[in-house]
XYZ file of C-alpha atoms in Angstrom:
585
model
C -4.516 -11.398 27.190
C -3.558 -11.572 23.233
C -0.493 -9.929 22.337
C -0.966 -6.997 19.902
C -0.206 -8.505 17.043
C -2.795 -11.311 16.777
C -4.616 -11.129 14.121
C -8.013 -12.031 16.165
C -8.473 -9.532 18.564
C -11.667 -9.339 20.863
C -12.981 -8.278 24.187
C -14.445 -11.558 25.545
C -15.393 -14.523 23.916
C -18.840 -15.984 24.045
C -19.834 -19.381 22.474
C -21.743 -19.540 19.234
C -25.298 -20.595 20.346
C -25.147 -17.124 22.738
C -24.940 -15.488 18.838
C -28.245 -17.470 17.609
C -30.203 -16.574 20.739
C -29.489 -12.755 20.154
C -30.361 -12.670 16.518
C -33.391 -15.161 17.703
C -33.263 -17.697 14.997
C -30.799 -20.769 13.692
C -28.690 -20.419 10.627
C -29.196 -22.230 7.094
C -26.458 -23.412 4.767
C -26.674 -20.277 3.215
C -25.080 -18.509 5.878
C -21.311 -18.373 5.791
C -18.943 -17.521 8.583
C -14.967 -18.091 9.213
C -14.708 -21.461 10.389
C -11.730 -22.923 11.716
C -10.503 -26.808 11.148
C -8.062 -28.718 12.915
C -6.659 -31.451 10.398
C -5.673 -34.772 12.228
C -2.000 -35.231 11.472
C -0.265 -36.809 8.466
C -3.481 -35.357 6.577
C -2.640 -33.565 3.290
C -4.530 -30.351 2.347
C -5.010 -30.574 -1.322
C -6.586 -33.630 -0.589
C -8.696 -32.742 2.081
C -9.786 -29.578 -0.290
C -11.009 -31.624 -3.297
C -13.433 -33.710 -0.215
C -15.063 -31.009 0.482
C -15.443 -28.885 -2.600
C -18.720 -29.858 -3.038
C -20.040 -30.103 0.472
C -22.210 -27.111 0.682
C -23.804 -28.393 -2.829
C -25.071 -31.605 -0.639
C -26.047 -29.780 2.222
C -27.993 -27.126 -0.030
C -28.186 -28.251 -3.981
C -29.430 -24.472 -4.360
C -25.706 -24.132 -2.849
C -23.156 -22.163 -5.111
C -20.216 -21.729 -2.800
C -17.501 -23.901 -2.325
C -15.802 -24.906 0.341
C -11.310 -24.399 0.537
C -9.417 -24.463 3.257
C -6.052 -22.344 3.649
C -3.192 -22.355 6.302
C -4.227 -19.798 8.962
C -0.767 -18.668 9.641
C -0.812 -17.014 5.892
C -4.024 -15.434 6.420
C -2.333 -12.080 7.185
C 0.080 -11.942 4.343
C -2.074 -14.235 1.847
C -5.653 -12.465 2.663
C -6.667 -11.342 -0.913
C -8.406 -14.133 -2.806
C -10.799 -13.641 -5.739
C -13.053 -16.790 -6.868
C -11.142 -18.807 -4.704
C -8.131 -18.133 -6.036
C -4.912 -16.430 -3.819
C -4.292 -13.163 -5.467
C -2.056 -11.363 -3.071
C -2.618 -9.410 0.100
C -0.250 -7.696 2.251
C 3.076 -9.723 1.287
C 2.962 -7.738 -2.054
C 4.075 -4.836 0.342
C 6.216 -6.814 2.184
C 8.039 -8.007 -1.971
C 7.787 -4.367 -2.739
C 10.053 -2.954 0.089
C 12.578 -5.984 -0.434
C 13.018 -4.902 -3.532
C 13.578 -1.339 -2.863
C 16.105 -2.349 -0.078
C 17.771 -4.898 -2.874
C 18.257 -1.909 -5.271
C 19.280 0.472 -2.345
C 22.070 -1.814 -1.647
C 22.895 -2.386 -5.338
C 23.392 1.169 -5.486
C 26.109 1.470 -2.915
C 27.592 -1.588 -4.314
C 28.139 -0.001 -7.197
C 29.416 3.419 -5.531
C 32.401 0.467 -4.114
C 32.975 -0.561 -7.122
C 33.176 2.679 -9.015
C 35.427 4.154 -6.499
C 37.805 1.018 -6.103
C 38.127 0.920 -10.065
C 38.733 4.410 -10.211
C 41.376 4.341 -7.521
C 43.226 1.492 -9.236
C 46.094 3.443 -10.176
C 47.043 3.886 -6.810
C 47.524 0.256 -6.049
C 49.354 -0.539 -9.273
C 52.759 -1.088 -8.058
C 51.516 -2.858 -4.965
C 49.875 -5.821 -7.468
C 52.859 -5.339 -9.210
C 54.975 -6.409 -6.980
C 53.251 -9.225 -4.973
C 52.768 -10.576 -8.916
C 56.662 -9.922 -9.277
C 57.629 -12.247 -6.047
C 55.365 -15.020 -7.001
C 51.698 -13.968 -5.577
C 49.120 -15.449 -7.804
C 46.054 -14.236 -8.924
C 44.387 -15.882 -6.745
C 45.798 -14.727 -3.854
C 45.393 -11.487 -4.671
C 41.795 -11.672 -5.685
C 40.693 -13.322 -2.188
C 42.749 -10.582 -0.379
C 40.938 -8.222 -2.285
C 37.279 -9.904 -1.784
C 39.104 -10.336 1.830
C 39.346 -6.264 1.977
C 35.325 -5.852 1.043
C 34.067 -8.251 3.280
C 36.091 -6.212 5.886
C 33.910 -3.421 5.114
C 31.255 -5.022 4.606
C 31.270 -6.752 8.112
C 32.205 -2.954 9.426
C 29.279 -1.814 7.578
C 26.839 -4.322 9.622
C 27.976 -3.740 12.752
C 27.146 0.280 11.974
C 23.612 -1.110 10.511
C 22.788 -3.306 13.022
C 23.152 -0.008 15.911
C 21.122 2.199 13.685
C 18.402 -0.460 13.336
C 18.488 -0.494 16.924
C 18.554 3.324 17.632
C 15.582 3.369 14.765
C 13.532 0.928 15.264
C 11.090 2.807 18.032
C 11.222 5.636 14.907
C 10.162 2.893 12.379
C 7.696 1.233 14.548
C 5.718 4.638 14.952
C 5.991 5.573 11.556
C 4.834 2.050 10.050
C 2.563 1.547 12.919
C 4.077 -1.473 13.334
C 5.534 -3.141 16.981
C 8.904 -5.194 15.431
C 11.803 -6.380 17.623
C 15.201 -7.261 17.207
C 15.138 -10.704 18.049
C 18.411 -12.384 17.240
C 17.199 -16.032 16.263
C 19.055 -18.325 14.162
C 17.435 -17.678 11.162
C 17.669 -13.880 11.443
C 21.420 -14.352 12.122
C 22.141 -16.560 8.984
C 19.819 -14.449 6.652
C 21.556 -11.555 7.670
C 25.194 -13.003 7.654
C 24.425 -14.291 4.373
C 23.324 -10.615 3.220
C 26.279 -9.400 4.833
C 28.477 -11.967 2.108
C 26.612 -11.436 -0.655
C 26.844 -7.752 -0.592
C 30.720 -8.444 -0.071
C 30.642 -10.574 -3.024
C 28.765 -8.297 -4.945
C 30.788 -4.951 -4.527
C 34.371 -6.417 -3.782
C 34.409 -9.055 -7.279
C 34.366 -6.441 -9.734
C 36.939 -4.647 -7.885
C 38.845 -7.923 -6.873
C 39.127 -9.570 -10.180
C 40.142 -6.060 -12.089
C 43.412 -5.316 -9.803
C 44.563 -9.289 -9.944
C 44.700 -8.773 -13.959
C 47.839 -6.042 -13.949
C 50.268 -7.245 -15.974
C 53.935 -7.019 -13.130
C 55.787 -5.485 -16.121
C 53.579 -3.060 -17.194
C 52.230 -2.018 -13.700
C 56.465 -1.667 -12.349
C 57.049 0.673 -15.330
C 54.110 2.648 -14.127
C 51.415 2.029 -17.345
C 47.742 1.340 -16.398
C 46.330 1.242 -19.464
C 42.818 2.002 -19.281
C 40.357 0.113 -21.784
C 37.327 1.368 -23.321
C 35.320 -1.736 -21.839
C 36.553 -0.602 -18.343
C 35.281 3.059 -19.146
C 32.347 1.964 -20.085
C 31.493 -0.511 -17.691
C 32.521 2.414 -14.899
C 29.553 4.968 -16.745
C 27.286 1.843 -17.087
C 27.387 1.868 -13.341
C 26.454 5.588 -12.593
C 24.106 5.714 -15.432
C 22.320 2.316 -13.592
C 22.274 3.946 -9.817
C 21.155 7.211 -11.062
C 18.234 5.643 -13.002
C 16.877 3.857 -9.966
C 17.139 6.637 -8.083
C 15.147 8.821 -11.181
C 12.548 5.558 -10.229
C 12.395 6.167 -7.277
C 11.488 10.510 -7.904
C 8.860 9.702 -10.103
C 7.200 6.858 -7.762
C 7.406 9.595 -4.918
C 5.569 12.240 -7.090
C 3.022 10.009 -8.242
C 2.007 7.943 -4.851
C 1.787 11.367 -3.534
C -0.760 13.192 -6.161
C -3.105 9.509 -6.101
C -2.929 9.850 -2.164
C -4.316 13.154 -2.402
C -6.874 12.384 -5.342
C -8.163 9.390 -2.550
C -8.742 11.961 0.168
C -10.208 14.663 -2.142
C -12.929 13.030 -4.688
C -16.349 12.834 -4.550
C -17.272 9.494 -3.155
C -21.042 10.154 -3.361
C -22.329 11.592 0.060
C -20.594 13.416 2.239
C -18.176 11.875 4.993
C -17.211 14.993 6.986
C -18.937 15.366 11.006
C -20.598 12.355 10.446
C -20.165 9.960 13.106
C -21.244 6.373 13.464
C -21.789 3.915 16.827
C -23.585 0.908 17.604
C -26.815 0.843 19.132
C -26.860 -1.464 22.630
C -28.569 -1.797 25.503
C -32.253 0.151 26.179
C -31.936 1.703 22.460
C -32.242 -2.134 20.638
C -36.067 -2.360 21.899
C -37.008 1.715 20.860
C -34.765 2.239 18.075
C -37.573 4.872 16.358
C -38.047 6.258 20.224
C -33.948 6.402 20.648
C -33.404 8.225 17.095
C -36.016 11.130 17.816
C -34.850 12.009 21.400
C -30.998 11.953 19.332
C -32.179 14.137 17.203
C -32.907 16.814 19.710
C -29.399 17.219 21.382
C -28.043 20.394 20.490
C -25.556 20.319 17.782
C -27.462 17.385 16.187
C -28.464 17.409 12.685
C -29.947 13.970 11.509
C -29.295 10.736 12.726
C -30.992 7.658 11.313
C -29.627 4.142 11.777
C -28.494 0.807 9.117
C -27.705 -2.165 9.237
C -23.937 -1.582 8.904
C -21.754 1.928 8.851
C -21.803 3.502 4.767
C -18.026 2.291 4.028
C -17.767 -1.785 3.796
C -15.196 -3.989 3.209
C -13.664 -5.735 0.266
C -16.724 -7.627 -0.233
C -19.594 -5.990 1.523
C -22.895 -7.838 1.457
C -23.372 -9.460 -1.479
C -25.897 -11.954 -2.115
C -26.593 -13.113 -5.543
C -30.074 -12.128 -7.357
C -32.037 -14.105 -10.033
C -32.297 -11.344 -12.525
C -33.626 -12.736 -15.709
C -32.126 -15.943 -15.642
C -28.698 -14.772 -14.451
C -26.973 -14.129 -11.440
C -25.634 -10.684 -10.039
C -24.385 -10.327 -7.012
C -25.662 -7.212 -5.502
C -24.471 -5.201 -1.935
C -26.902 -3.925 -0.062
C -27.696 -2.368 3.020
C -31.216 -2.511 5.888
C -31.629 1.523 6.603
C -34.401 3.523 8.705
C -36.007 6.709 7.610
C -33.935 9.977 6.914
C -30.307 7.863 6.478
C -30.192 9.076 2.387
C -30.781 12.466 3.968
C -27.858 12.094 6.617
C -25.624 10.478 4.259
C -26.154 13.592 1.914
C -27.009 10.824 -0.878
C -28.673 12.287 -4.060
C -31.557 11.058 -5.730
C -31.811 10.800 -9.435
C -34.925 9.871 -9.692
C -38.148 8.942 -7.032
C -37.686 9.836 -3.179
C -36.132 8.126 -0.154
C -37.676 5.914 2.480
C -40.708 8.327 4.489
C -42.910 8.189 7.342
C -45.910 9.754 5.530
C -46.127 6.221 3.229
C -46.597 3.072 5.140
C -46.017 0.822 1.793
C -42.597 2.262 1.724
C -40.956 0.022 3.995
C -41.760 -3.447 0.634
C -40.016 -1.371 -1.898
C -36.078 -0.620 -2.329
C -34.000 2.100 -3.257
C -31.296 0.970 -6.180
C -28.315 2.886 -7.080
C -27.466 3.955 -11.043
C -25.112 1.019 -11.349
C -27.698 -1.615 -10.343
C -30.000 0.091 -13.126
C -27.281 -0.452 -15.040
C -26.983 -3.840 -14.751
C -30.457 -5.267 -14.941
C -30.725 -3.279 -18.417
C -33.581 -0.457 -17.084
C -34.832 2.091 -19.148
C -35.457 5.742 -17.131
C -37.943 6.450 -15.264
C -37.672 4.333 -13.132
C -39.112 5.074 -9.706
C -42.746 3.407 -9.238
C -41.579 0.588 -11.549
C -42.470 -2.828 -10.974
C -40.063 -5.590 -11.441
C -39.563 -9.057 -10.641
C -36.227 -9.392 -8.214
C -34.908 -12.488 -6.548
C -38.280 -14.248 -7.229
C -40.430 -11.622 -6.049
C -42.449 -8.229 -7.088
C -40.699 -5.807 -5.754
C -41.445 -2.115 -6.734
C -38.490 0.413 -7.162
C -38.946 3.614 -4.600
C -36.294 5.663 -6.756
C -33.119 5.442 -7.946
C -29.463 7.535 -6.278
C -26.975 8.902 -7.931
C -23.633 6.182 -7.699
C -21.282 5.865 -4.650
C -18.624 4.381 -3.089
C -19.190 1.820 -0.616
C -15.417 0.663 -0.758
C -11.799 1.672 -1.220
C -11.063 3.587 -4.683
C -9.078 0.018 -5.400
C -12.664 -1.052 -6.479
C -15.579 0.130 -9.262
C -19.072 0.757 -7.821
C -21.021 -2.382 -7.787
C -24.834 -2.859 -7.912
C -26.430 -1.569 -4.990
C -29.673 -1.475 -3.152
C -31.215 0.122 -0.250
C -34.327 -1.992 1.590
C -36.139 -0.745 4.881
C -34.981 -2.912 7.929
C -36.332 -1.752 11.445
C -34.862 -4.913 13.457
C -31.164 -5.261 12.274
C -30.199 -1.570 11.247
C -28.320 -1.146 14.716
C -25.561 1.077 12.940
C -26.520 4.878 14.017
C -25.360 7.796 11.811
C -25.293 10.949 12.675
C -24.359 14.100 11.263
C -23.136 16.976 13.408
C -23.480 20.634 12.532
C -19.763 21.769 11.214
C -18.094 23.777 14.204
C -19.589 22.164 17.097
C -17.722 19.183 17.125
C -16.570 19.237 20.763
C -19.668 20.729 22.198
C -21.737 18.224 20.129
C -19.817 15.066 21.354
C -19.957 16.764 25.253
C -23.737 16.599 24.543
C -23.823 13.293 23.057
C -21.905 11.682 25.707
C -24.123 12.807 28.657
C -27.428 12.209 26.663
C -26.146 8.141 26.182
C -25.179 8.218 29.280
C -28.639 9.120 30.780
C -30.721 6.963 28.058
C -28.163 3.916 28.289
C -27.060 3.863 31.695
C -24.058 1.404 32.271
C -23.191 1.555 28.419
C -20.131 3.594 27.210
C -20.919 6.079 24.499
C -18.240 4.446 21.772
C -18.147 6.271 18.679
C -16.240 6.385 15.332
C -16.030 9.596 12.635
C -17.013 7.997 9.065
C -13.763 9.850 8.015
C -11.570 8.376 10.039
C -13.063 4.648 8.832
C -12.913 6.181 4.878
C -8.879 6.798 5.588
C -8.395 3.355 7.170
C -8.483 1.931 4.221
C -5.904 3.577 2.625
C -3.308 3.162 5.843
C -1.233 1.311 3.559
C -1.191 3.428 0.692
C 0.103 6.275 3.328
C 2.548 4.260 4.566
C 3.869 3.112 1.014
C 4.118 7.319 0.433
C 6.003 8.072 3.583
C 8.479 5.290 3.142
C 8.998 5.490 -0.596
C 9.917 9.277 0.722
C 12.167 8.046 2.570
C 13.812 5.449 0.502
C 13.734 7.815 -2.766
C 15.473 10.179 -0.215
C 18.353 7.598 0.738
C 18.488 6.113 -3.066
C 19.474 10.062 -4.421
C 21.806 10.692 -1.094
C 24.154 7.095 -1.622
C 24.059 8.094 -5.533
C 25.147 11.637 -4.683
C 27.794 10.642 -2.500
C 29.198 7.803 -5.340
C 29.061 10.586 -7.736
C 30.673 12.982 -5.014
C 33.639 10.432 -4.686
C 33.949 9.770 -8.121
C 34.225 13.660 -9.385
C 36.399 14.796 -6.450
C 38.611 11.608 -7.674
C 38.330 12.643 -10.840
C 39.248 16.134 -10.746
C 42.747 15.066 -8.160
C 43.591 12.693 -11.179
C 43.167 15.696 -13.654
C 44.764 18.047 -11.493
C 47.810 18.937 -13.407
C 45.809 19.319 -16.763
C 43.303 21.994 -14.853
C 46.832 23.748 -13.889
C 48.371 24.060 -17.605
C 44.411 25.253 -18.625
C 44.470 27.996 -16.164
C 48.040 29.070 -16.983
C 46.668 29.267 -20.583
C 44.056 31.387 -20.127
C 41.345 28.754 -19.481
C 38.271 30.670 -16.756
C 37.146 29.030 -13.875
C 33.662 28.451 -15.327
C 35.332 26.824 -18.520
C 37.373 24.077 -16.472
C 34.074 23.563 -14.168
C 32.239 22.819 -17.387
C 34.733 20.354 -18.320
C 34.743 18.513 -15.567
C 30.908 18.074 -15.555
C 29.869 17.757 -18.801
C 30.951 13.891 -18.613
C 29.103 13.595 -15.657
C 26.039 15.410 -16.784
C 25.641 13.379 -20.035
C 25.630 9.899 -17.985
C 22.571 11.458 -15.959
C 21.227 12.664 -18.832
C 21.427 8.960 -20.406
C 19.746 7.691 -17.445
C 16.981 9.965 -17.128
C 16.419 8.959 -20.689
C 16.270 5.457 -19.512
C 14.598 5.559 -16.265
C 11.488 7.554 -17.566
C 9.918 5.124 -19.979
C 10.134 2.160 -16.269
C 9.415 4.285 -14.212
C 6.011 5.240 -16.379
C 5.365 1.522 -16.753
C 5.317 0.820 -12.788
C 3.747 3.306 -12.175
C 1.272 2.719 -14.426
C 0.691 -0.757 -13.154
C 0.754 0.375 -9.327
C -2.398 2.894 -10.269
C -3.985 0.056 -11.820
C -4.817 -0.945 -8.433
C -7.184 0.942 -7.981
C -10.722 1.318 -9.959
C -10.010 5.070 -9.750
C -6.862 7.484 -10.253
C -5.002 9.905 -11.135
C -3.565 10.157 -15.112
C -0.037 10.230 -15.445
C 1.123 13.732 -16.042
C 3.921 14.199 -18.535
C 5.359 17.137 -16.166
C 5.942 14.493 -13.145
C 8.739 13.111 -14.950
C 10.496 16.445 -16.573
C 10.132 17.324 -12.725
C 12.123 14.111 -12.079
C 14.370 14.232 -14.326
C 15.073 17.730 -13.928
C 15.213 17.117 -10.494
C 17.853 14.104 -10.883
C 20.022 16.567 -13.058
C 20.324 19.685 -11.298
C 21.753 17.304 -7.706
C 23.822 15.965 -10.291
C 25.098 19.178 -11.556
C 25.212 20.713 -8.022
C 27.225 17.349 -6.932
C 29.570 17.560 -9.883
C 29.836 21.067 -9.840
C 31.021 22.079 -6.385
C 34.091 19.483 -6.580
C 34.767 20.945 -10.135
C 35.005 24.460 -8.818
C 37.017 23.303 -5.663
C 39.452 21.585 -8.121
């Protein structure tokens, strides 16, 4: 029994020859699978992978793959590679939510040290006189880092039961199954987050109250410098502009998610359904298709050699095409699949019964015409392709065989009666449970022993964009909790504010000065920080954005109103923030 997260996950195992007797012929050097290698120990890698870089080329000089080997255990974060070379995979999503946690945390640690600054002049005679008895400044800076890694230490204990209490909440939502294991290194790397954050927000703080001069601070004068001022609004205009970020990333993951689940990919993914063929339907596939086709509910069905939406890399064998190379994806179909894939022609006719010559020619889509440099027409064209005459059947309009994170590549469709075990089948719209009812008991009758196990095309189309989803749902989430710990800094900082200002707001209102004038007062200073950092924010947050949608092949344009909504958005919480401790003052 494999635990759930394994990355190999299978039913039973069966050894390889059992593979070669079903598909009832041996394997060349030309076919590739995963293969696995044990190195003896003390072996090194690097070394090992310059041996063998060349070992298909003297197996098979034709040969133009080489070999590399890479550590299985990063196979799951390190999965991307393109011509041989490690170009991400999933730890770029694992980076991407460190980060966002780093700058979530950078934002409260600036709340601290706004809000320590600020309260300075409370302390004032207490630094005075420690500094008047002897204390040095030492001493009084380590009792002040002392004081935020109290808090800090608080602050993890509070984290560490709402990780706890959350967990089953994050688990679903991520689709993930993590545990709270306390091992050694999780307890160090979180001990040392613990300090650093301590560090972070209490040495500001620590080394500001240590430099009172005793004189001045007994007599009661905290003189407040412009640098200190400034540094203060440098810190608000900095948390607000992440969190501005963080609005506009929201906004924009959310319009490409939709623009993924509503374009055109080509044919048409909706009741069409997809299952393997097994059992008594592999030696009658034509006979198995036409007695499909007349359960009620059914509207085509035709079978290939894989389901419509591949992988990264799909099938993709290279062609000799006029002295060069181009790798092209293909697919082995029956009759009627262009039909039940809703595929349009743009020239010549799909694969049909009523022409036995048919099954020799191929079906190419607009890209591969593209490629190879073809004039229109082109259907009943002759053309020499991978070494052979092969004449074109007709030519369909492009689509997408992968993710929107990749172009359309060259395609082709060839007639395959003994490997297309992939059946499609398109259901009328508003049937669906009726349809499946039927379907069930008809594969149970024809295929008696074999479970009817089926898949909607949809459902594999939105599988490939499971991490895009979950980037939206959490970047909700964080964007949410980035805007909250800003508010609340800001929150602290104007009701702190308007206490130390209390007794000018009282001589204003004795001189006439309205409620809504003293309100706008107290904001105003406020409101032009946010404004400075929406001016800031905008132009990063439109560059990673930008490179985040370069990701993908296809996407949305950034729209200029996404980041007035932002921005507008970041200004009116500010205002509201601001504003309700200005008119309680």
């Amino acid at each position: 029994n494999l635990p759930a997260n394994a990355s190999e996950q299978f039913d039973f195992v069966l050894p390889f020859e059992s593979f070669l007797d079903i598909i009832g012929r041996g394997l060349s050097w030309d076919n590739l699978f995963n293969t696995y290698v044990v190195l003896k120990k003390g072996v090194d890698a690097e070394r090992f992978n310059n041996k063998v870089a060349d070992f298909i080329q003297r197996k098979n000089p034709a040969g133009k793959v080489e070999f590399f080997l890479k550590p299985f255990a990063d196979n799951y974060l390190y999965g991307q590679y393109e011509n041989g070379i490690q170009a991400g995979g999933r730890i770029e999503y694992v980076r991407l939510f460190s980060l966002i946690a780093l700058f979530i945390l950078l934002i409260a640690c600036v709340n601290f040290m706004n809000l320590a600054t600020a309260k300075a002049a409370n302390r004032i005679k207490e630094v005075g006189i420690k500094k008047a008895i002897g204390a040095r400044r030492s001493t009084l800076i380590w009792q002040h880092l002392g004081e935020s890694t109290a808090m800090t230490l608080l602050s993890f204990l509070v984290a560490v039961l709402l990780v706890v209490l959350l967990l089953p909440a994050f688990n679903e939502l991520t689709g993930k199954q993590l545990s709270l294991n306390w091992n050694t290194n999780l307890v160090l790397g979180a001990l040392a987050i613990a300090a650093v954050t301590s560090l972070v927000a209490g040495s500001y703080p620590a080394f500001y109250l240590s430099s009172f001069k005793p004189v001045a601070v007994l007599k009661g004068k905290l003189n407040t410098s412009g640098g200190e001022l400034l540094a203060r609004k440098g810190l608000v205009v900095f948390q607000f502009a992440i969190s501005i970020v963080f609005i506009v990333a929201v906004l924009v993951i959310y319009q490409q998610i939709e623009f993924v689940q509503n374009k055109n990919l080509g044919y048409n993914k909706d009741n069409l359904l997809y299952f393997e063929m097994e059992g008594k339907a592999t030696a009658n596939p034509e006979g198995f298709l036409t007695a499909l086709r007349k359960v009620p509910g059914v509207e085509s069905a035709a079978n290939m050699l894989t389901n419509i939406v591949m992988g990264p890399g799909g099938n993709m064998p290279n062609v000799d095409w006029k002295g060069k190379k181009i790798a092209f994806q293909n697919s082995g179909v029956s009759y009627d699949m262009i039909e039940t894939l809703g595929l349009e022609m743009r020239s010549g006719r799909p694969f049909s019964r009523d022409f036995s010559s048919d099954t020799s020619k191929l079906i190419f889509n607009e890209e591969a015409i593209a490629v190879m440099g073809l004039s229109e027409p082109v259907a009943g064209q002759v053309i020499d392709f991978g070494g052979r005459k092969v004449e074109i059947l007709g030519v369909v309009k492009n689509f997408h065989l992968q993710s929107l994170h990749e172009p359309v590549k060259p395609f082709y469709f060839r007639f395959d009666r003994m490997y297309a075990v992939t059946v499609m089948v398109r259901i009328a719209a508003g049937t669906e449970q009726k349809t499946l009812a039927a379907l069930t008991q008809f594969y149970k009758a024809y295929n008696p022993g074999f479970v009817f196990d089926y898949t909607f095309l949809d459902q594999t189309y939105q599988a490939q964009y499971v991490a895009e989803k979950r980037v939206a749902v959490l970047s909700r989430y964080f964007g949410a909790l980035a805007v909250l710990i800003s508010c609340l800094g800001l929150f602290g900082l104007a009701a702190f504010t308007a206490e130390r200002r209390g007794k000018e707001i009282g001589i204003r209102k004795v001189l006439g000065a309205s409620v809504l004038s003293v309100v706008r007062l107290l904001s105003m200073d406020f409101v032009r920080l946010v404004l400075l950092a929406i001016v800031l924010a905008l132009p990063i947050a439109w560059y990673l954005m930008r490179e985040w949608l370069g990701g993908f092949a296809y996407h949305i344009e950034l729209q200029p109103w996404v980041f007035v909504l932002a921005g507008l958005a970041a200004l009116g919480i500010a205002i509201l923030t601001v504003g309700y401790q200005a008119f309680k003052a």
